[in-house]
Amino acid sequence: MEENKLHILVKDLLPDYIDGLTSPETNKIIEEHLFQCSSCQKALERMKESPSILDLDEKIEFDYLKLVRKRSRRHIWLSVCIVLAIVVSFLAISTFWIGRQTPAAWLNINTTVAPYQVSLEVECLDQGRKVSRVEWKENGSHVQAIVFTVPGNDERKTFMYTTDQLIENVEVAGQIVWEDGTKIPDELGLLHAYKVEYIGNASQVSHLLEKMNVSSFVGSYTFELDGTRLIIETARPLADVYVNRESLLILSLIENASSVTWKSQGKKETVSVESLDALLKTEIKEGYGSLSAFTQNVERLEQSEEIWNQYTFDVQIRPVRLDKEQIVSFVVRENGEPVRNLADT
């Protein structure tokens, strides 16, 4: 039976074998069978002769087999092309119309909330992308805006959402921007997402300090953990008002932190939870679980103290002398950020 199957298979493949359409492996099988089968040898010889001397039935059969194979190949290639066209179309629609869901860290968000309406101004900070659409979701008094961006030039867009429910909380791109009647600044909303449950988790504490951009305020620094106390040491002189503000952020966002100690140039200042509670007449730890309480505590501190801009000068003496005068470069920093470069002689 196996030999009979092989005989039938080889006979079916002979037209393709003559036309050079079979693979080298298939050719080897056909040629081994031809060596042993005189019937297939004769059939091969007849096929190689002029079509006019073939039997009409055989010619019709061979032509039909060729036609079927050609049609099958065309159908396969047509199917492949259709699938590719569908995939390319889907990718194009997904990329340029549906867009990519974008987190708040990549967006510039400005939200105005009325009792039953949200006005959202938003633009993408990622170069080469722009906001395409906003998908709104509502769960009781909580309104959520999912922002999608597509390739394009920067463009600030405004979106409106109206509901018949009294709006208490608004979330944009995964970040709470409005809670219990309090507008949440972007900076505080982003920071709150990095709050730390246990001060003993050094990697999370380090990540929080990095997101707070502490280095722009104190310069290079080191920190250590002592029980529930955080100790930060730096060489740059510190202003009390900024020490209080940074301490408030740290103690609010690390749930079991009790105090922050700042060491600088032989001086040491400790800010505790109790001292900030007394200063602000509130419980600052409420800010760990509530963004609105966190925001209100920061605003209370800023209103209770006159915060002056702190300027520092980094001086560099260039090893170059012109006419016996030495060149000195100044880098002016305002609250830790470079303001301008000055050169004098």
Short mmCIF file of N, CA, C and O in Angstrom, two decimals, residues 258-345:
data_model
loop_
_atom_site.label_atom_id
_atom_site.label_comp_id
_atom_site.label_asym_id
_atom_site.label_seq_id
_atom_site.Cartn_x
_atom_site.Cartn_y
_atom_site.Cartn_z
N SER A 258 9.31 59.42 62.04
CA SER A 258 9.00 60.28 63.18
C SER A 258 9.70 61.63 63.12
O SER A 258 9.19 62.61 63.66
N SER A 259 10.87 61.69 62.46
CA SER A 259 11.60 62.95 62.38
C SER A 259 12.62 62.92 61.25
O SER A 259 13.00 61.84 60.77
N VAL A 260 13.04 64.13 60.83
CA VAL A 260 14.10 64.27 59.83
C VAL A 260 15.18 65.17 60.43
O VAL A 260 14.88 66.26 60.93
N THR A 261 16.41 64.70 60.40
CA THR A 261 17.54 65.49 60.89
C THR A 261 18.40 65.92 59.72
O THR A 261 18.79 65.08 58.90
N TRP A 262 18.68 67.23 59.66
CA TRP A 262 19.50 67.79 58.59
C TRP A 262 20.84 68.19 59.17
O TRP A 262 20.91 68.93 60.14
N LYS A 263 21.92 67.68 58.57
CA LYS A 263 23.27 68.03 59.01
C LYS A 263 23.97 68.78 57.89
O LYS A 263 23.97 68.34 56.74
N SER A 264 24.57 69.93 58.26
CA SER A 264 25.26 70.73 57.25
C SER A 264 26.29 71.63 57.92
O SER A 264 25.94 72.38 58.85
N GLN A 265 27.55 71.52 57.50
CA GLN A 265 28.63 72.38 57.96
C GLN A 265 28.70 72.45 59.49
O GLN A 265 28.78 73.51 60.10
N GLY A 266 28.64 71.29 60.11
CA GLY A 266 28.75 71.22 61.56
C GLY A 266 27.49 71.54 62.31
O GLY A 266 27.44 71.42 63.54
N LYS A 267 26.45 71.96 61.61
CA LYS A 267 25.18 72.28 62.26
C LYS A 267 24.20 71.13 62.07
O LYS A 267 24.27 70.38 61.10
N LYS A 268 23.26 71.03 63.00
CA LYS A 268 22.27 69.96 62.95
C LYS A 268 20.90 70.51 63.34
O LYS A 268 20.78 71.22 64.34
N GLU A 269 19.89 70.19 62.56
CA GLU A 269 18.53 70.63 62.85
C GLU A 269 17.57 69.47 62.64
O GLU A 269 17.61 68.81 61.61
N THR A 270 16.74 69.23 63.63
CA THR A 270 15.78 68.13 63.58
C THR A 270 14.36 68.67 63.54
O THR A 270 14.00 69.55 64.33
N VAL A 271 13.57 68.14 62.60
CA VAL A 271 12.16 68.49 62.49
C VAL A 271 11.35 67.22 62.75
O VAL A 271 11.54 66.22 62.06
N SER A 272 10.47 67.26 63.72
CA SER A 272 9.69 66.08 64.09
C SER A 272 8.24 66.24 63.66
O SER A 272 7.77 67.34 63.33
N VAL A 273 7.52 65.13 63.71
CA VAL A 273 6.09 65.15 63.41
C VAL A 273 5.37 66.05 64.41
O VAL A 273 4.51 66.86 64.04
N GLU A 274 5.75 65.95 65.68
CA GLU A 274 5.10 66.75 66.73
C GLU A 274 5.30 68.23 66.52
O GLU A 274 4.38 69.04 66.70
N SER A 275 6.52 68.63 66.12
CA SER A 275 6.79 70.06 65.94
C SER A 275 5.99 70.64 64.77
O SER A 275 5.50 71.76 64.84
N LEU A 276 5.83 69.85 63.69
CA LEU A 276 5.04 70.32 62.56
C LEU A 276 3.55 70.31 62.89
O LEU A 276 2.80 71.19 62.44
N ASP A 277 3.12 69.33 63.65
CA ASP A 277 1.71 69.32 64.09
C ASP A 277 1.40 70.58 64.88
O ASP A 277 0.35 71.22 64.69
N ALA A 278 2.32 70.94 65.78
CA ALA A 278 2.10 72.14 66.60
C ALA A 278 2.15 73.40 65.75
O ALA A 278 1.37 74.34 65.97
N LEU A 279 3.06 73.46 64.79
CA LEU A 279 3.19 74.64 63.94
C LEU A 279 1.96 74.85 63.07
O LEU A 279 1.46 75.97 62.93
N LEU A 280 1.43 73.76 62.49
CA LEU A 280 0.32 73.86 61.55
C LEU A 280 -1.04 73.65 62.21
O LEU A 280 -2.07 73.80 61.55
N LYS A 281 -1.02 73.25 63.49
CA LYS A 281 -2.26 73.00 64.23
C LYS A 281 -3.12 71.95 63.52
O LYS A 281 -4.32 72.12 63.30
N THR A 282 -2.48 70.88 63.14
CA THR A 282 -3.15 69.77 62.47
C THR A 282 -2.34 68.51 62.69
O THR A 282 -1.32 68.54 63.40
N GLU A 283 -2.77 67.42 62.14
CA GLU A 283 -2.01 66.17 62.19
C GLU A 283 -1.50 65.88 60.78
O GLU A 283 -2.27 65.51 59.89
N ILE A 284 -0.19 66.07 60.59
CA ILE A 284 0.36 65.98 59.23
C ILE A 284 0.30 64.56 58.67
O ILE A 284 0.31 64.36 57.46
N LYS A 285 0.22 63.55 59.54
CA LYS A 285 0.18 62.16 59.07
C LYS A 285 -1.11 61.85 58.30
O LYS A 285 -1.18 60.86 57.58
N GLU A 286 -2.13 62.71 58.45
CA GLU A 286 -3.34 62.51 57.66
C GLU A 286 -3.04 62.64 56.17
O GLU A 286 -3.76 62.11 55.33
N GLY A 287 -1.97 63.36 55.84
CA GLY A 287 -1.60 63.54 54.44
C GLY A 287 -1.14 62.27 53.77
O GLY A 287 -1.11 62.19 52.53
N TYR A 288 -0.77 61.24 54.56
CA TYR A 288 -0.34 59.98 53.95
C TYR A 288 -1.49 59.29 53.24
O TYR A 288 -1.34 58.75 52.15
N GLY A 289 -2.69 59.34 53.85
CA GLY A 289 -3.83 58.66 53.26
C GLY A 289 -4.74 59.56 52.46
O GLY A 289 -5.62 59.08 51.74
N SER A 290 -4.54 60.88 52.56
CA SER A 290 -5.44 61.82 51.87
C SER A 290 -4.64 62.88 51.14
O SER A 290 -3.88 63.64 51.74
N LEU A 291 -4.83 62.92 49.82
CA LEU A 291 -4.15 63.92 49.00
C LEU A 291 -4.61 65.33 49.35
O LEU A 291 -3.81 66.26 49.36
N SER A 292 -5.90 65.48 49.62
CA SER A 292 -6.40 66.81 49.95
C SER A 292 -5.80 67.30 51.26
O SER A 292 -5.40 68.47 51.37
N ALA A 293 -5.70 66.43 52.28
CA ALA A 293 -5.08 66.82 53.54
C ALA A 293 -3.60 67.14 53.34
O ALA A 293 -3.08 68.11 53.91
N PHE A 294 -2.93 66.35 52.51
CA PHE A 294 -1.52 66.58 52.21
C PHE A 294 -1.33 67.95 51.57
O PHE A 294 -0.46 68.74 51.96
N THR A 295 -2.15 68.26 50.58
CA THR A 295 -2.07 69.55 49.89
C THR A 295 -2.36 70.71 50.84
O THR A 295 -1.65 71.72 50.84
N GLN A 296 -3.38 70.57 51.66
CA GLN A 296 -3.74 71.64 52.60
C GLN A 296 -2.64 71.89 53.62
O GLN A 296 -2.38 73.03 54.00
N ASN A 297 -1.97 70.82 54.07
CA ASN A 297 -0.87 70.99 55.02
C ASN A 297 0.29 71.76 54.41
O ASN A 297 0.90 72.62 55.05
N VAL A 298 0.61 71.43 53.14
CA VAL A 298 1.69 72.16 52.46
C VAL A 298 1.32 73.63 52.29
O VAL A 298 2.14 74.52 52.50
N GLU A 299 0.06 73.88 51.92
CA GLU A 299 -0.39 75.27 51.76
C GLU A 299 -0.36 76.02 53.09
O GLU A 299 0.01 77.20 53.15
N ARG A 300 -0.73 75.36 54.19
CA ARG A 300 -0.68 76.00 55.51
C ARG A 300 0.74 76.40 55.86
O ARG A 300 0.98 77.49 56.39
N LEU A 301 1.70 75.51 55.57
CA LEU A 301 3.08 75.82 55.90
C LEU A 301 3.58 77.01 55.08
O LEU A 301 4.25 77.90 55.61
N GLU A 302 3.25 77.02 53.78
CA GLU A 302 3.70 78.12 52.92
C GLU A 302 3.08 79.45 53.34
O GLU A 302 3.71 80.50 53.22
N GLN A 303 1.87 79.41 53.87
CA GLN A 303 1.21 80.65 54.31
C GLN A 303 1.71 81.09 55.69
O GLN A 303 1.66 82.29 56.01
N SER A 304 2.19 80.14 56.50
CA SER A 304 2.61 80.49 57.85
C SER A 304 4.02 81.05 57.91
O SER A 304 4.40 81.67 58.89
N GLU A 305 4.79 80.83 56.87
CA GLU A 305 6.18 81.28 56.86
C GLU A 305 6.46 82.08 55.60
O GLU A 305 5.96 81.77 54.53
N GLU A 306 7.25 83.11 55.75
CA GLU A 306 7.65 83.91 54.59
C GLU A 306 8.84 83.23 53.95
O GLU A 306 9.95 83.26 54.48
N ILE A 307 8.61 82.62 52.82
CA ILE A 307 9.65 81.84 52.18
C ILE A 307 10.41 82.72 51.19
O ILE A 307 9.87 83.15 50.18
N TRP A 308 11.65 82.97 51.53
CA TRP A 308 12.50 83.77 50.65
C TRP A 308 13.23 82.85 49.68
O TRP A 308 13.55 81.71 49.99
N ASN A 309 13.51 83.40 48.52
CA ASN A 309 14.34 82.65 47.57
C ASN A 309 15.75 82.55 48.12
O ASN A 309 16.31 83.53 48.61
N GLN A 310 16.30 81.37 48.05
CA GLN A 310 17.65 81.15 48.53
C GLN A 310 18.62 81.11 47.34
O GLN A 310 18.44 80.34 46.41
N TYR A 311 19.61 81.99 47.40
CA TYR A 311 20.59 82.06 46.32
C TYR A 311 21.94 81.56 46.83
O TYR A 311 22.37 81.91 47.93
N THR A 312 22.60 80.76 46.03
CA THR A 312 23.95 80.29 46.34
C THR A 312 24.82 80.54 45.12
O THR A 312 24.34 80.62 43.99
N PHE A 313 26.12 80.69 45.39
CA PHE A 313 27.09 80.94 44.32
C PHE A 313 28.14 79.84 44.34
O PHE A 313 28.78 79.61 45.37
N ASP A 314 28.27 79.16 43.22
CA ASP A 314 29.36 78.20 43.06
C ASP A 314 30.48 78.92 42.30
O ASP A 314 30.28 79.38 41.17
N VAL A 315 31.64 79.03 42.93
CA VAL A 315 32.75 79.79 42.35
C VAL A 315 33.80 78.82 41.84
O VAL A 315 34.21 77.89 42.52
N GLN A 316 34.23 79.06 40.60
CA GLN A 316 35.30 78.26 40.00
C GLN A 316 36.38 79.21 39.48
O GLN A 316 36.09 80.15 38.75
N ILE A 317 37.64 78.96 39.90
CA ILE A 317 38.77 79.77 39.45
C ILE A 317 39.46 79.03 38.32
O ILE A 317 39.95 77.91 38.49
N ARG A 318 39.48 79.64 37.15
CA ARG A 318 40.08 79.00 35.99
C ARG A 318 41.60 79.06 36.08
O ARG A 318 42.16 80.09 36.47
N PRO A 319 42.26 77.99 35.69
CA PRO A 319 43.74 77.97 35.73
C PRO A 319 44.34 78.70 34.52
O PRO A 319 45.21 78.18 33.85
N VAL A 320 43.83 79.90 34.23
CA VAL A 320 44.31 80.68 33.09
C VAL A 320 44.56 82.10 33.56
O VAL A 320 43.73 82.68 34.26
N ARG A 321 45.66 82.68 33.20
CA ARG A 321 45.97 84.06 33.59
C ARG A 321 46.14 84.91 32.33
O ARG A 321 46.86 84.56 31.43
N LEU A 322 45.43 86.01 32.30
CA LEU A 322 45.55 86.96 31.21
C LEU A 322 45.96 88.30 31.80
O LEU A 322 45.21 88.89 32.60
N ASP A 323 47.15 88.77 31.42
CA ASP A 323 47.66 90.04 31.94
C ASP A 323 47.64 90.07 33.47
O ASP A 323 47.21 91.03 34.12
N LYS A 324 48.09 88.93 34.05
CA LYS A 324 48.20 88.80 35.51
C LYS A 324 46.85 88.87 36.23
O LYS A 324 46.78 89.02 37.44
N GLU A 325 45.74 88.78 35.48
CA GLU A 325 44.42 88.76 36.10
C GLU A 325 43.83 87.36 35.98
O GLU A 325 43.88 86.75 34.93
N GLN A 326 43.29 86.87 37.09
CA GLN A 326 42.75 85.51 37.10
C GLN A 326 41.25 85.55 36.81
O GLN A 326 40.52 86.40 37.32
N ILE A 327 40.81 84.61 35.97
CA ILE A 327 39.39 84.55 35.58
C ILE A 327 38.61 83.71 36.59
O ILE A 327 39.00 82.60 36.93
N VAL A 328 37.53 84.27 37.07
CA VAL A 328 36.68 83.58 38.04
C VAL A 328 35.28 83.43 37.44
O VAL A 328 34.72 84.39 36.92
N SER A 329 34.71 82.21 37.50
CA SER A 329 33.35 81.94 36.98
C SER A 329 32.39 81.76 38.15
O SER A 329 32.73 81.12 39.15
N PHE A 330 31.20 82.33 38.01
CA PHE A 330 30.17 82.19 39.03
C PHE A 330 28.96 81.46 38.42
O PHE A 330 28.54 81.76 37.32
N VAL A 331 28.42 80.50 39.16
CA VAL A 331 27.15 79.86 38.80
C VAL A 331 26.16 80.23 39.89
O VAL A 331 26.31 79.87 41.05
N VAL A 332 25.13 81.00 39.52
CA VAL A 332 24.13 81.46 40.47
C VAL A 332 22.99 80.44 40.51
O VAL A 332 22.45 80.07 39.48
N ARG A 333 22.63 80.01 41.72
CA ARG A 333 21.54 79.05 41.87
C ARG A 333 20.43 79.67 42.72
O ARG A 333 20.70 80.23 43.77
N GLU A 334 19.21 79.54 42.23
CA GLU A 334 18.04 79.99 42.97
C GLU A 334 17.28 78.76 43.45
O GLU A 334 16.77 77.98 42.66
N ASN A 335 17.24 78.58 44.76
CA ASN A 335 16.62 77.40 45.36
C ASN A 335 17.18 76.11 44.77
O ASN A 335 16.47 75.15 44.51
N GLY A 336 18.49 76.13 44.55
CA GLY A 336 19.17 74.94 44.05
C GLY A 336 19.23 74.81 42.56
O GLY A 336 19.98 73.99 42.04
N GLU A 337 18.49 75.62 41.80
CA GLU A 337 18.48 75.53 40.35
C GLU A 337 19.36 76.62 39.74
O GLU A 337 19.29 77.78 40.17
N PRO A 338 20.21 76.28 38.75
CA PRO A 338 21.04 77.30 38.09
C PRO A 338 20.18 78.39 37.46
O PRO A 338 19.19 78.10 36.80
N VAL A 339 20.57 79.64 37.68
CA VAL A 339 19.83 80.77 37.14
C VAL A 339 20.55 81.35 35.94
O VAL A 339 20.02 81.47 34.86
N ARG A 340 21.80 81.71 36.14
CA ARG A 340 22.58 82.25 35.03
C ARG A 340 24.05 82.05 35.32
O ARG A 340 24.45 81.84 36.44
N ASN A 341 24.85 82.12 34.26
CA ASN A 341 26.29 82.02 34.40
C ASN A 341 26.90 83.42 34.22
O ASN A 341 26.57 84.13 33.30
N LEU A 342 27.77 83.80 35.15
CA LEU A 342 28.44 85.09 35.08
C LEU A 342 29.93 84.88 35.05
O LEU A 342 30.46 84.02 35.75
N ALA A 343 30.62 85.67 34.27
CA ALA A 343 32.08 85.60 34.26
C ALA A 343 32.60 87.00 34.51
O ALA A 343 32.10 87.98 33.96
N ASP A 344 33.58 87.09 35.40
CA ASP A 344 34.15 88.38 35.71
C ASP A 344 35.66 88.21 35.83
O ASP A 344 36.17 87.10 35.99
N THR A 345 36.40 89.31 35.79
CA THR A 345 37.85 89.23 35.92
C THR A 345 38.31 90.21 36.97
O THR A 345 37.61 91.17 37.27
#
